[in-house]
Amino acid sequence: MLKSGRPWPDLIGSPTIVLTMMKKRTEMGSVTCNPLAPPSTRLLLNPLKIPKQLHGSQRASKIIAYYGLKTPPYKLDALEPYMSKRTLEVHWGELHRGYVEGLNKHLAKDDVLYGYTLDELVKVSYNSGNPLPVFNNAVQVWNHDFFWESMQPGGGDIPKYGVLEQIEKDFGSFTNFKEKFIEAALTLFGSGYVWLVFHFVDNIFRLVLLRNFSVKREERRLAVVKTSNAINPLVWNDIPIISLDMWEHAYYLDYKNDKGTYTNVFMNHLVSWNAAMSRMARAEAFVNLGEPKIPIA
Amino acid sequence: MSKDTLEYHWGKHHRAYVENLNKQIVGTELDGMSLEDVIIVSYNKGNMLPPFNNAAQAWNHEFFWESMKPGGGGKPSGELLELIERDFGSFDRFLEEFKSAAATQFGSGWAWLAYKANRLNVDNAVNPFPSEKDKKLVVVKSPNAVNPLVWDYSPLLTIDVWEHAYFLDFENRRPNYISVFMDKLVSWEVVSKRLEIAKARATKREMEEERRKKEEEEENSEDEAVEVYVDGDESESE
Protein backbone atom coordinates (compact mmCIF):
# COMPACT_ATOMS: atom_id res chain seq x y z
CA MET A 1 0.00 0.00 0.00
CA LEU A 2 1.49 3.28 -1.03
CA LYS A 3 0.84 5.91 1.54
CA SER A 4 3.42 8.48 0.65
CA GLY A 5 5.73 9.68 -2.10
CA ARG A 6 8.34 7.39 -3.50
CA PRO A 7 9.07 4.17 -1.73
CA TRP A 8 11.33 2.95 -4.45
CA PRO A 9 14.73 4.21 -5.40
CA ASP A 10 15.12 6.72 -8.15
CA LEU A 11 16.40 5.14 -11.30
CA ILE A 12 17.36 8.22 -13.22
CA GLY A 13 17.88 7.67 -16.89
CA SER A 14 16.26 4.30 -17.07
CA PRO A 15 12.64 3.48 -17.57
CA THR A 16 10.85 1.89 -14.69
CA ILE A 17 8.65 -0.92 -15.82
CA VAL A 18 5.40 -1.35 -14.05
CA LEU A 19 3.84 -4.69 -13.45
CA THR A 20 0.19 -4.88 -14.21
CA MET A 21 -1.78 -7.23 -12.09
CA MET A 22 -3.44 -9.80 -14.24
CA LYS A 23 -6.08 -11.58 -12.31
CA LYS A 24 -6.54 -15.22 -12.99
CA ARG A 25 -9.68 -15.49 -14.96
CA THR A 26 -12.23 -18.00 -13.83
CA GLU A 27 -14.81 -19.46 -16.16
CA MET A 28 -17.48 -17.40 -14.56
CA GLY A 29 -16.10 -14.08 -15.55
CA SER A 30 -13.49 -12.29 -13.62
CA VAL A 31 -12.98 -11.07 -10.15
CA THR A 32 -13.27 -7.40 -10.59
CA CYS A 33 -15.15 -4.43 -9.34
CA ASN A 34 -15.78 -6.43 -6.26
CA PRO A 35 -16.65 -4.99 -2.91
CA LEU A 36 -14.89 -7.89 -1.29
CA ALA A 37 -11.80 -7.67 -3.45
CA PRO A 38 -8.68 -8.77 -1.65
CA PRO A 39 -5.90 -6.22 -1.52
CA SER A 40 -4.27 -7.82 -4.52
CA THR A 41 -6.46 -5.73 -6.79
CA ARG A 42 -4.35 -2.82 -5.79
CA LEU A 43 -1.47 -2.34 -8.02
CA LEU A 44 1.92 -3.30 -6.69
CA LEU A 45 4.99 -1.70 -8.13
CA ASN A 46 8.19 -3.53 -8.67
CA PRO A 47 10.87 -1.57 -10.36
CA LEU A 48 12.93 -4.02 -12.33
CA LYS A 49 16.51 -3.97 -13.34
CA ILE A 50 16.47 -2.91 -16.94
CA PRO A 51 18.49 -4.99 -19.37
CA LYS A 52 21.50 -3.06 -20.59
CA GLN A 53 20.34 -2.55 -24.16
CA LEU A 54 17.53 -0.28 -23.13
CA HIS A 55 19.78 2.23 -21.46
CA GLY A 56 20.52 3.78 -24.78
CA SER A 57 17.04 5.18 -25.20
CA GLN A 58 16.58 8.72 -24.05
CA ARG A 59 12.88 8.39 -23.44
CA ALA A 60 11.01 9.50 -20.36
CA SER A 61 13.06 8.40 -17.46
CA LYS A 62 10.28 7.43 -15.20
CA ILE A 63 6.98 5.72 -15.76
CA ILE A 64 5.17 5.42 -12.51
CA ALA A 65 1.69 4.03 -12.34
CA TYR A 66 -0.70 3.31 -9.57
CA TYR A 67 -3.39 1.56 -11.53
CA GLY A 68 -2.80 -0.61 -14.50
CA LEU A 69 -4.70 -1.15 -17.70
CA LYS A 70 -6.53 -4.44 -17.39
CA THR A 71 -6.99 -6.35 -20.61
CA PRO A 72 -10.42 -7.66 -21.46
CA PRO A 73 -10.92 -11.37 -20.80
CA TYR A 74 -10.86 -12.15 -24.49
CA LYS A 75 -8.82 -11.19 -27.50
CA LEU A 76 -9.57 -7.94 -29.24
CA ASP A 77 -11.07 -9.62 -32.26
CA ALA A 78 -13.06 -12.16 -30.27
CA LEU A 79 -16.24 -10.14 -30.39
CA GLU A 80 -16.40 -9.96 -34.17
CA PRO A 81 -18.63 -9.46 -36.05
CA TYR A 82 -20.66 -7.75 -33.36
CA MET A 83 -17.95 -5.45 -32.16
CA SER A 84 -15.03 -5.02 -34.48
CA LYS A 85 -11.40 -5.39 -33.60
CA ARG A 86 -10.82 -1.80 -34.61
CA THR A 87 -13.40 -0.60 -32.11
CA LEU A 88 -11.73 -2.61 -29.38
CA GLU A 89 -8.35 -1.26 -30.40
CA VAL A 90 -9.49 2.33 -30.23
CA HIS A 91 -11.89 1.99 -27.34
CA TRP A 92 -9.71 -0.13 -25.11
CA GLY A 93 -6.26 0.55 -26.47
CA GLU A 94 -6.54 4.30 -26.67
CA LEU A 95 -9.52 5.65 -24.77
CA HIS A 96 -9.45 3.28 -21.81
CA ARG A 97 -5.69 3.46 -21.69
CA GLY A 98 -5.91 7.24 -21.78
CA TYR A 99 -8.19 7.22 -18.76
CA VAL A 100 -5.76 5.01 -16.85
CA GLU A 101 -2.88 7.30 -17.68
CA GLY A 102 -4.88 10.35 -16.74
CA LEU A 103 -5.80 8.72 -13.47
CA ASN A 104 -2.20 7.94 -12.70
CA LYS A 105 -1.13 11.45 -13.53
CA HIS A 106 -3.64 12.80 -11.07
CA LEU A 107 -2.52 10.44 -8.38
CA ALA A 108 1.07 11.35 -8.96
CA LYS A 109 0.39 14.92 -7.98
CA ASP A 110 -0.77 14.35 -4.48
CA ASP A 111 -0.53 11.33 -2.25
CA VAL A 112 -3.72 11.92 -0.34
CA LEU A 113 -5.63 9.45 -2.51
CA TYR A 114 -3.17 6.59 -2.45
CA GLY A 115 -4.08 3.16 -1.24
CA TYR A 116 -7.71 2.93 -2.29
CA THR A 117 -9.19 0.17 -4.33
CA LEU A 118 -10.74 1.46 -7.49
CA ASP A 119 -14.24 1.02 -6.06
CA GLU A 120 -13.39 3.08 -3.04
CA LEU A 121 -11.65 5.70 -5.11
CA VAL A 122 -14.76 6.12 -7.23
CA LYS A 123 -16.97 6.62 -4.22
CA VAL A 124 -14.55 8.92 -2.45
CA SER A 125 -13.81 11.12 -5.42
CA TYR A 126 -17.50 11.41 -6.26
CA ASN A 127 -17.65 13.33 -3.03
CA SER A 128 -21.44 13.17 -2.80
CA GLY A 129 -22.04 15.00 -6.03
CA ASN A 130 -19.20 17.48 -5.94
CA PRO A 131 -16.63 15.40 -7.73
CA LEU A 132 -12.92 15.82 -7.32
CA PRO A 133 -10.88 16.25 -10.50
CA VAL A 134 -9.71 12.66 -10.39
CA PHE A 135 -13.29 11.38 -10.48
CA ASN A 136 -13.80 11.39 -14.24
CA ASN A 137 -10.72 9.36 -14.92
CA ALA A 138 -11.17 6.98 -12.01
CA VAL A 139 -14.76 6.19 -12.74
CA GLN A 140 -14.18 5.78 -16.45
CA VAL A 141 -11.45 3.25 -15.74
CA TRP A 142 -13.87 1.38 -13.50
CA ASN A 143 -16.69 1.65 -16.01
CA HIS A 144 -14.64 0.31 -18.84
CA ASP A 145 -13.17 -2.57 -16.84
CA PHE A 146 -16.73 -3.47 -15.92
CA PHE A 147 -17.98 -3.09 -19.47
CA TRP A 148 -15.39 -5.38 -21.03
CA GLU A 149 -16.22 -8.02 -18.49
CA SER A 150 -19.93 -7.59 -19.07
CA MET A 151 -19.38 -9.05 -22.50
CA GLN A 152 -18.08 -12.32 -23.79
CA PRO A 153 -17.69 -13.98 -27.14
CA GLY A 154 -20.73 -16.11 -27.69
CA GLY A 155 -22.69 -14.12 -25.17
CA GLY A 156 -26.26 -13.03 -25.26
CA ASP A 157 -29.01 -15.58 -25.12
CA ILE A 158 -30.88 -15.73 -21.84
CA PRO A 159 -29.57 -16.19 -18.34
CA LYS A 160 -30.21 -19.26 -16.28
CA TYR A 161 -31.01 -20.35 -12.75
CA GLY A 162 -30.82 -17.69 -10.10
CA VAL A 163 -30.26 -14.79 -12.42
CA LEU A 164 -33.26 -15.67 -14.50
CA GLU A 165 -35.36 -16.18 -11.39
CA GLN A 166 -34.39 -12.82 -10.02
CA ILE A 167 -35.09 -11.10 -13.32
CA GLU A 168 -38.45 -12.73 -13.62
CA LYS A 169 -39.26 -11.82 -10.07
CA ASP A 170 -38.39 -8.16 -10.52
CA PHE A 171 -39.41 -7.51 -14.10
CA GLY A 172 -42.13 -10.01 -14.71
CA SER A 173 -40.38 -11.67 -17.59
CA PHE A 174 -37.06 -11.62 -19.34
CA THR A 175 -38.65 -9.99 -22.36
CA ASN A 176 -39.91 -7.16 -20.24
CA PHE A 177 -36.46 -6.63 -18.79
CA LYS A 178 -34.93 -6.63 -22.25
CA GLU A 179 -37.43 -4.07 -23.49
CA LYS A 180 -36.77 -1.80 -20.56
CA PHE A 181 -33.04 -2.05 -21.04
CA ILE A 182 -33.24 -1.25 -24.73
CA GLU A 183 -35.63 1.59 -24.12
CA ALA A 184 -33.27 3.12 -21.59
CA ALA A 185 -30.44 2.87 -24.08
CA LEU A 186 -32.41 4.54 -26.83
CA THR A 187 -33.75 7.36 -24.71
CA LEU A 188 -30.42 8.27 -23.16
CA PHE A 189 -29.43 11.66 -24.57
CA GLY A 190 -25.77 12.46 -24.87
CA SER A 191 -23.10 10.19 -23.46
CA GLY A 192 -23.69 7.69 -20.69
CA TYR A 193 -24.26 4.09 -19.68
CA VAL A 194 -27.20 1.78 -19.14
CA TRP A 195 -27.00 -0.54 -16.18
CA LEU A 196 -28.71 -3.50 -14.66
CA VAL A 197 -28.20 -3.01 -10.96
CA PHE A 198 -29.16 -4.47 -7.68
CA HIS A 199 -31.08 -1.58 -6.25
CA PHE A 200 -31.34 -1.31 -2.53
CA VAL A 201 -33.81 0.48 -0.41
CA ASP A 202 -31.77 1.28 2.61
CA ASN A 203 -33.40 1.02 5.90
CA ILE A 204 -32.37 2.39 9.19
CA PHE A 205 -29.07 1.66 10.72
CA ARG A 206 -29.35 -0.95 13.34
CA LEU A 207 -27.03 -0.64 16.24
CA VAL A 208 -25.96 -4.08 17.21
CA LEU A 209 -24.57 -4.53 20.66
CA LEU A 210 -20.89 -5.18 20.87
CA ARG A 211 -20.42 -4.62 17.18
CA ASN A 212 -20.36 -1.71 14.79
CA PHE A 213 -23.65 -0.65 13.36
CA SER A 214 -24.69 -2.52 10.29
CA VAL A 215 -26.92 -1.34 7.54
CA LYS A 216 -29.64 -3.82 6.98
CA ARG A 217 -30.75 -3.45 3.47
CA GLU A 218 -34.29 -4.57 3.66
CA GLU A 219 -35.49 -4.51 0.18
CA ARG A 220 -33.53 -5.27 -2.86
CA ARG A 221 -34.51 -5.74 -6.41
CA LEU A 222 -33.03 -5.53 -9.85
CA ALA A 223 -33.52 -2.34 -11.76
CA VAL A 224 -32.50 -0.81 -15.05
CA VAL A 225 -30.91 2.61 -14.70
CA LYS A 226 -29.30 4.94 -17.17
CA THR A 227 -26.62 7.41 -16.21
CA SER A 228 -25.06 10.40 -17.90
CA ASN A 229 -21.45 10.81 -18.85
CA ALA A 230 -19.47 8.79 -16.38
CA ILE A 231 -21.78 8.43 -13.42
CA ASN A 232 -21.86 4.96 -11.95
CA PRO A 233 -24.48 3.41 -9.65
CA LEU A 234 -21.82 2.66 -7.05
CA VAL A 235 -22.01 6.24 -5.97
CA TRP A 236 -25.49 5.81 -4.65
CA ASN A 237 -24.66 2.39 -3.24
CA ASP A 238 -26.30 0.16 -5.80
CA ILE A 239 -24.42 -2.86 -7.03
CA PRO A 240 -23.99 -3.01 -10.80
CA ILE A 241 -24.54 -6.31 -12.54
CA ILE A 242 -24.28 -5.51 -16.25
CA SER A 243 -23.47 -2.35 -18.14
CA LEU A 244 -23.69 -1.09 -21.67
CA ASP A 245 -21.50 1.77 -22.83
CA MET A 246 -23.65 4.22 -24.77
CA TRP A 247 -20.96 6.78 -25.42
CA GLU A 248 -20.78 7.22 -29.15
CA HIS A 249 -17.19 6.03 -29.22
CA ALA A 250 -18.42 2.58 -28.25
CA TYR A 251 -20.48 1.98 -31.36
CA TYR A 252 -19.81 4.64 -33.93
CA LEU A 253 -17.23 2.78 -35.95
CA ASP A 254 -19.45 -0.30 -36.22
CA TYR A 255 -22.97 1.03 -36.29
CA LYS A 256 -22.61 4.76 -36.89
CA ASN A 257 -25.74 6.38 -35.53
CA ASP A 258 -27.78 3.19 -35.28
CA LYS A 259 -28.13 2.82 -31.53
CA GLY A 260 -31.01 0.40 -31.88
CA THR A 261 -29.01 -2.23 -33.71
CA TYR A 262 -26.06 -1.82 -31.38
CA THR A 263 -28.21 -2.33 -28.30
CA ASN A 264 -29.98 -5.33 -29.77
CA VAL A 265 -26.73 -6.91 -30.81
CA PHE A 266 -25.40 -6.39 -27.32
CA MET A 267 -28.39 -8.11 -25.76
CA ASN A 268 -28.49 -10.92 -28.26
CA HIS A 269 -24.85 -11.70 -28.83
CA LEU A 270 -22.50 -10.01 -26.41
CA VAL A 271 -23.81 -9.69 -22.90
CA SER A 272 -22.17 -12.09 -20.51
CA TRP A 273 -24.71 -13.69 -18.21
CA ASN A 274 -21.90 -15.66 -16.63
CA ALA A 275 -20.38 -12.45 -15.40
CA ALA A 276 -23.80 -11.33 -14.22
CA MET A 277 -24.19 -14.56 -12.33
CA SER A 278 -20.94 -14.22 -10.44
CA ARG A 279 -21.57 -10.57 -9.70
CA MET A 280 -25.00 -11.28 -8.35
CA ALA A 281 -23.69 -14.04 -6.16
CA ARG A 282 -21.08 -11.71 -4.78
CA ALA A 283 -23.61 -8.95 -4.29
CA GLU A 284 -25.85 -11.21 -2.29
CA ALA A 285 -22.95 -12.34 -0.17
CA PHE A 286 -21.91 -8.78 0.41
CA VAL A 287 -25.33 -7.72 1.51
CA ASN A 288 -25.84 -10.63 3.78
CA LEU A 289 -22.89 -9.88 5.97
CA GLY A 290 -23.43 -11.63 9.21
CA GLU A 291 -25.91 -13.95 7.64
CA PRO A 292 -23.81 -16.51 5.93
CA LYS A 293 -25.90 -17.85 3.17
CA ILE A 294 -24.55 -20.04 0.49
CA PRO A 295 -25.38 -18.21 -2.67
CA ILE A 296 -27.38 -20.35 -5.01
CA ALA A 297 -26.61 -18.79 -8.32
CA MET B 1 -14.06 16.47 -42.72
CA SER B 2 -15.02 13.60 -44.93
CA LYS B 3 -18.12 13.21 -47.01
CA ASP B 4 -19.05 10.17 -44.97
CA THR B 5 -19.06 12.24 -41.83
CA LEU B 6 -21.22 14.91 -43.42
CA GLU B 7 -23.59 12.29 -44.76
CA TYR B 8 -24.10 10.79 -41.37
CA HIS B 9 -23.79 13.88 -39.26
CA TRP B 10 -26.02 16.06 -41.37
CA GLY B 11 -28.03 13.46 -43.22
CA LYS B 12 -28.89 11.28 -40.25
CA HIS B 13 -28.21 12.99 -36.93
CA HIS B 14 -29.24 16.51 -37.85
CA ARG B 15 -32.16 15.33 -39.91
CA ALA B 16 -33.39 13.19 -37.03
CA TYR B 17 -33.30 16.13 -34.65
CA VAL B 18 -35.39 18.21 -37.02
CA GLU B 19 -37.92 15.48 -37.70
CA ASN B 20 -38.30 14.55 -34.07
CA LEU B 21 -38.68 18.17 -33.11
CA ASN B 22 -41.45 18.63 -35.62
CA LYS B 23 -43.19 15.59 -34.29
CA GLN B 24 -42.92 16.87 -30.77
CA ILE B 25 -44.21 20.39 -31.28
CA VAL B 26 -46.96 19.87 -33.82
CA GLY B 27 -50.19 21.12 -32.34
CA THR B 28 -48.60 22.64 -29.26
CA GLU B 29 -48.02 26.26 -28.50
CA LEU B 30 -44.41 25.93 -29.60
CA ASP B 31 -45.48 25.23 -33.13
CA GLY B 32 -45.44 28.69 -34.59
CA MET B 33 -42.53 30.09 -32.67
CA SER B 34 -39.11 30.76 -34.07
CA LEU B 35 -36.47 28.17 -33.31
CA GLU B 36 -34.63 30.45 -30.89
CA ASP B 37 -37.81 31.08 -28.97
CA VAL B 38 -38.58 27.38 -28.82
CA ILE B 39 -35.15 26.80 -27.38
CA ILE B 40 -35.44 29.45 -24.70
CA VAL B 41 -38.95 28.47 -23.71
CA SER B 42 -38.23 24.76 -23.56
CA TYR B 43 -34.99 25.35 -21.66
CA ASN B 44 -37.30 26.49 -18.92
CA LYS B 45 -34.43 27.95 -16.90
CA GLY B 46 -32.67 24.63 -16.61
CA ASN B 47 -35.66 22.41 -16.06
CA MET B 48 -35.79 21.33 -19.64
CA LEU B 49 -38.94 20.30 -21.40
CA PRO B 50 -38.86 17.41 -23.89
CA PRO B 51 -38.53 19.45 -27.09
CA PHE B 52 -35.42 21.22 -25.81
CA ASN B 53 -32.88 18.60 -26.83
CA ASN B 54 -34.14 18.36 -30.37
CA ALA B 55 -34.68 22.08 -30.80
CA ALA B 56 -31.32 23.05 -29.45
CA GLN B 57 -29.51 20.38 -31.41
CA ALA B 58 -31.24 21.45 -34.62
CA TRP B 59 -30.17 25.04 -34.02
CA ASN B 60 -26.67 24.06 -32.96
CA HIS B 61 -26.04 21.98 -36.02
CA GLU B 62 -27.26 24.64 -38.40
CA PHE B 63 -25.00 27.10 -36.67
CA PHE B 64 -22.13 24.63 -36.85
CA TRP B 65 -22.43 24.00 -40.60
CA GLU B 66 -22.50 27.70 -41.25
CA SER B 67 -19.41 28.24 -39.12
CA MET B 68 -17.37 26.28 -41.60
CA LYS B 69 -16.45 26.65 -45.21
CA PRO B 70 -14.15 24.90 -47.63
CA GLY B 71 -10.75 26.53 -47.57
CA GLY B 72 -11.47 28.16 -44.26
CA GLY B 73 -9.14 28.79 -41.39
CA GLY B 74 -6.53 31.48 -41.18
CA LYS B 75 -7.07 34.47 -39.00
CA PRO B 76 -9.95 36.87 -38.61
CA SER B 77 -9.58 40.52 -39.45
CA GLY B 78 -11.01 43.89 -38.70
CA GLU B 79 -13.14 44.46 -35.73
CA LEU B 80 -13.35 40.81 -34.80
CA LEU B 81 -9.59 40.56 -34.55
CA GLU B 82 -9.46 43.74 -32.49
CA LEU B 83 -12.00 42.46 -30.04
CA ILE B 84 -10.25 39.11 -29.80
CA GLU B 85 -6.99 40.80 -29.04
CA ARG B 86 -8.62 43.08 -26.53
CA ASP B 87 -10.39 40.32 -24.67
CA PHE B 88 -7.90 37.48 -24.90
CA GLY B 89 -4.59 39.25 -25.23
CA SER B 90 -3.72 37.81 -28.59
CA PHE B 91 -5.19 35.60 -31.26
CA ASP B 92 -2.96 32.73 -30.15
CA ARG B 93 -4.16 32.94 -26.59
CA PHE B 94 -7.73 32.85 -27.82
CA LEU B 95 -6.91 29.83 -29.93
CA GLU B 96 -5.42 28.07 -26.92
CA GLU B 97 -8.39 28.82 -24.78
CA PHE B 98 -10.87 27.71 -27.39
CA LYS B 99 -9.01 24.51 -28.12
CA SER B 100 -8.68 23.67 -24.46
CA ALA B 101 -12.36 24.31 -23.81
CA ALA B 102 -13.27 22.00 -26.66
CA ALA B 103 -10.83 19.32 -25.56
CA THR B 104 -11.87 19.37 -21.94
CA GLN B 105 -15.62 19.22 -22.46
CA PHE B 106 -16.28 15.85 -20.83
CA GLY B 107 -18.85 13.74 -22.56
CA SER B 108 -20.83 15.28 -25.37
CA GLY B 109 -21.17 19.00 -25.93
CA TRP B 110 -20.02 22.10 -27.75
CA ALA B 111 -17.43 24.82 -27.38
CA TRP B 112 -18.38 28.39 -28.30
CA LEU B 113 -17.02 31.81 -28.93
CA ALA B 114 -19.78 34.13 -27.83
CA TYR B 115 -20.43 37.82 -27.49
CA LYS B 116 -21.56 38.69 -24.07
CA ALA B 117 -23.42 41.93 -23.68
CA ASN B 118 -23.30 43.86 -20.45
CA ARG B 119 -26.71 42.97 -19.20
CA LEU B 120 -27.16 40.59 -16.35
CA ASN B 121 -29.35 37.63 -17.01
CA VAL B 122 -31.59 37.79 -13.98
CA ASP B 123 -34.85 39.55 -13.52
CA ASN B 124 -34.14 41.55 -10.45
CA ALA B 125 -30.57 42.64 -10.89
CA VAL B 126 -29.26 45.53 -12.87
CA ASN B 127 -25.77 46.23 -13.97
CA PRO B 128 -25.25 49.55 -12.22
CA PHE B 129 -22.40 50.79 -14.37
CA PRO B 130 -22.82 49.41 -17.83
CA SER B 131 -19.88 50.24 -20.01
CA GLU B 132 -18.54 49.36 -23.40
CA LYS B 133 -15.79 47.35 -21.80
CA ASP B 134 -18.21 44.86 -20.30
CA LYS B 135 -19.33 43.80 -23.69
CA LYS B 136 -16.81 41.17 -24.39
CA LEU B 137 -16.03 38.01 -26.24
CA VAL B 138 -15.92 34.86 -24.17
CA VAL B 139 -15.10 31.23 -24.76
CA VAL B 140 -17.62 28.89 -23.15
CA LYS B 141 -18.33 25.20 -23.31
CA SER B 142 -21.67 23.54 -22.86
CA PRO B 143 -22.80 19.95 -22.33
CA ASN B 144 -25.04 17.87 -24.58
CA ALA B 145 -27.45 20.24 -26.29
CA VAL B 146 -27.16 23.40 -24.23
CA ASN B 147 -26.16 26.53 -26.09
CA PRO B 148 -25.32 30.10 -25.05
CA LEU B 149 -28.65 31.49 -26.20
CA VAL B 150 -30.10 30.27 -22.96
CA TRP B 151 -27.62 32.40 -21.05
CA ASP B 152 -28.48 35.39 -23.18
CA TYR B 153 -25.14 35.40 -24.97
CA SER B 154 -24.83 35.84 -28.70
CA PRO B 155 -22.95 32.88 -30.13
CA LEU B 156 -20.43 33.65 -32.85
CA LEU B 157 -18.63 30.38 -33.49
CA THR B 158 -19.04 26.81 -32.41
CA ILE B 159 -17.38 23.45 -32.68
CA ASP B 160 -19.30 20.22 -32.21
CA VAL B 161 -17.43 17.92 -29.84
CA TRP B 162 -19.98 15.17 -29.69
CA GLU B 163 -18.07 12.08 -30.70
CA HIS B 164 -20.21 11.56 -33.77
CA ALA B 165 -18.71 14.72 -35.23
CA TYR B 166 -15.17 13.39 -35.42
CA PHE B 167 -15.14 9.69 -34.79
CA LEU B 168 -15.18 8.54 -38.38
CA ASP B 169 -12.33 10.85 -39.39
CA PHE B 170 -10.23 11.07 -36.27
CA GLU B 171 -11.44 8.23 -34.03
CA ASN B 172 -10.63 9.29 -30.53
CA ARG B 173 -8.18 12.03 -31.37
CA ARG B 174 -10.27 15.00 -30.42
CA PRO B 175 -7.42 17.54 -30.18
CA ASN B 176 -6.43 16.77 -33.78
CA TYR B 177 -9.98 17.35 -34.91
CA ILE B 178 -10.07 20.67 -33.08
CA SER B 179 -6.78 21.81 -34.59
CA VAL B 180 -7.86 20.88 -38.08
CA PHE B 181 -11.14 22.67 -37.54
CA MET B 182 -9.40 25.86 -36.47
CA ASP B 183 -6.74 25.67 -39.16
CA LYS B 184 -8.74 24.62 -42.16
CA LEU B 185 -12.46 24.93 -41.68
CA VAL B 186 -13.47 27.98 -39.68
CA SER B 187 -15.21 30.66 -41.68
CA TRP B 188 -14.14 33.93 -40.13
CA GLU B 189 -16.31 35.96 -42.48
CA VAL B 190 -19.40 34.38 -41.05
CA VAL B 191 -18.15 34.96 -37.55
CA SER B 192 -17.52 38.62 -38.27
CA LYS B 193 -20.96 39.00 -39.71
CA ARG B 194 -22.48 37.41 -36.63
CA LEU B 195 -20.47 39.75 -34.46
CA GLU B 196 -21.96 42.74 -36.23
CA ILE B 197 -25.43 41.40 -35.81
CA ALA B 198 -24.74 40.71 -32.15
CA LYS B 199 -23.48 44.20 -31.55
CA ALA B 200 -26.38 45.74 -33.35
CA ARG B 201 -28.73 43.67 -31.29
CA ALA B 202 -27.03 44.72 -28.08
CA THR B 203 -27.19 48.38 -29.00
CA LYS B 204 -30.81 48.11 -29.97
CA ARG B 205 -31.63 46.50 -26.67
CA GLU B 206 -29.81 49.21 -24.79
CA MET B 207 -31.71 51.90 -26.61
CA GLU B 208 -34.98 50.20 -25.86
CA GLU B 209 -34.10 49.96 -22.21
CA GLU B 210 -33.21 53.61 -22.10
CA ARG B 211 -36.45 54.48 -23.71
CA ARG B 212 -38.41 52.38 -21.28
CA LYS B 213 -36.62 53.83 -18.32
CA LYS B 214 -37.39 57.35 -19.51
CA GLU B 215 -41.04 56.50 -19.89
CA GLU B 216 -41.21 55.11 -16.41
CA GLU B 217 -39.46 58.11 -14.99
CA GLU B 218 -41.89 60.44 -16.63
CA GLU B 219 -44.82 58.53 -15.27
CA ASN B 220 -43.39 58.46 -11.81
CA SER B 221 -42.40 62.08 -11.69
CA GLU B 222 -45.95 63.07 -12.57
CA ASP B 223 -47.32 61.12 -9.63
CA GLU B 224 -44.70 62.02 -7.15
CA ALA B 225 -44.61 65.73 -7.60
CA VAL B 226 -45.97 66.21 -4.10
CA GLU B 227 -43.78 63.62 -2.37
CA VAL B 228 -40.94 65.05 -0.42
CA TYR B 229 -39.05 61.86 0.25
CA VAL B 230 -38.36 59.78 -2.82
CA ASP B 231 -36.34 56.59 -3.04
CA GLY B 232 -34.26 56.95 -6.14
CA ASP B 233 -33.86 53.39 -7.35
CA GLU B 234 -36.91 51.50 -6.19
CA SER B 235 -38.82 51.55 -9.42
CA GLU B 236 -36.01 51.36 -11.92
CA SER B 237 -35.45 47.58 -11.92
CA GLU B 238 -36.27 45.68 -15.12
Coordinates of C-alpha atoms in Angstrom, one line a residue, chain A residues 52 74 110 117 158 224 242 246 252 297:
Chain A
K52 CA 21.5 -3.1 -20.6
Y74 CA -10.9 -12.2 -24.5
D110 CA -0.8 14.4 -4.5
T117 CA -9.2 0.2 -4.3
I158 CA -30.9 -15.7 -21.8
V224 CA -32.5 -0.8 -15.0
I242 CA -24.3 -5.5 -16.3
M246 CA -23.6 4.2 -24.8
Y252 CA -19.8 4.6 -33.9
A297 CA -26.6 -18.8 -8.3

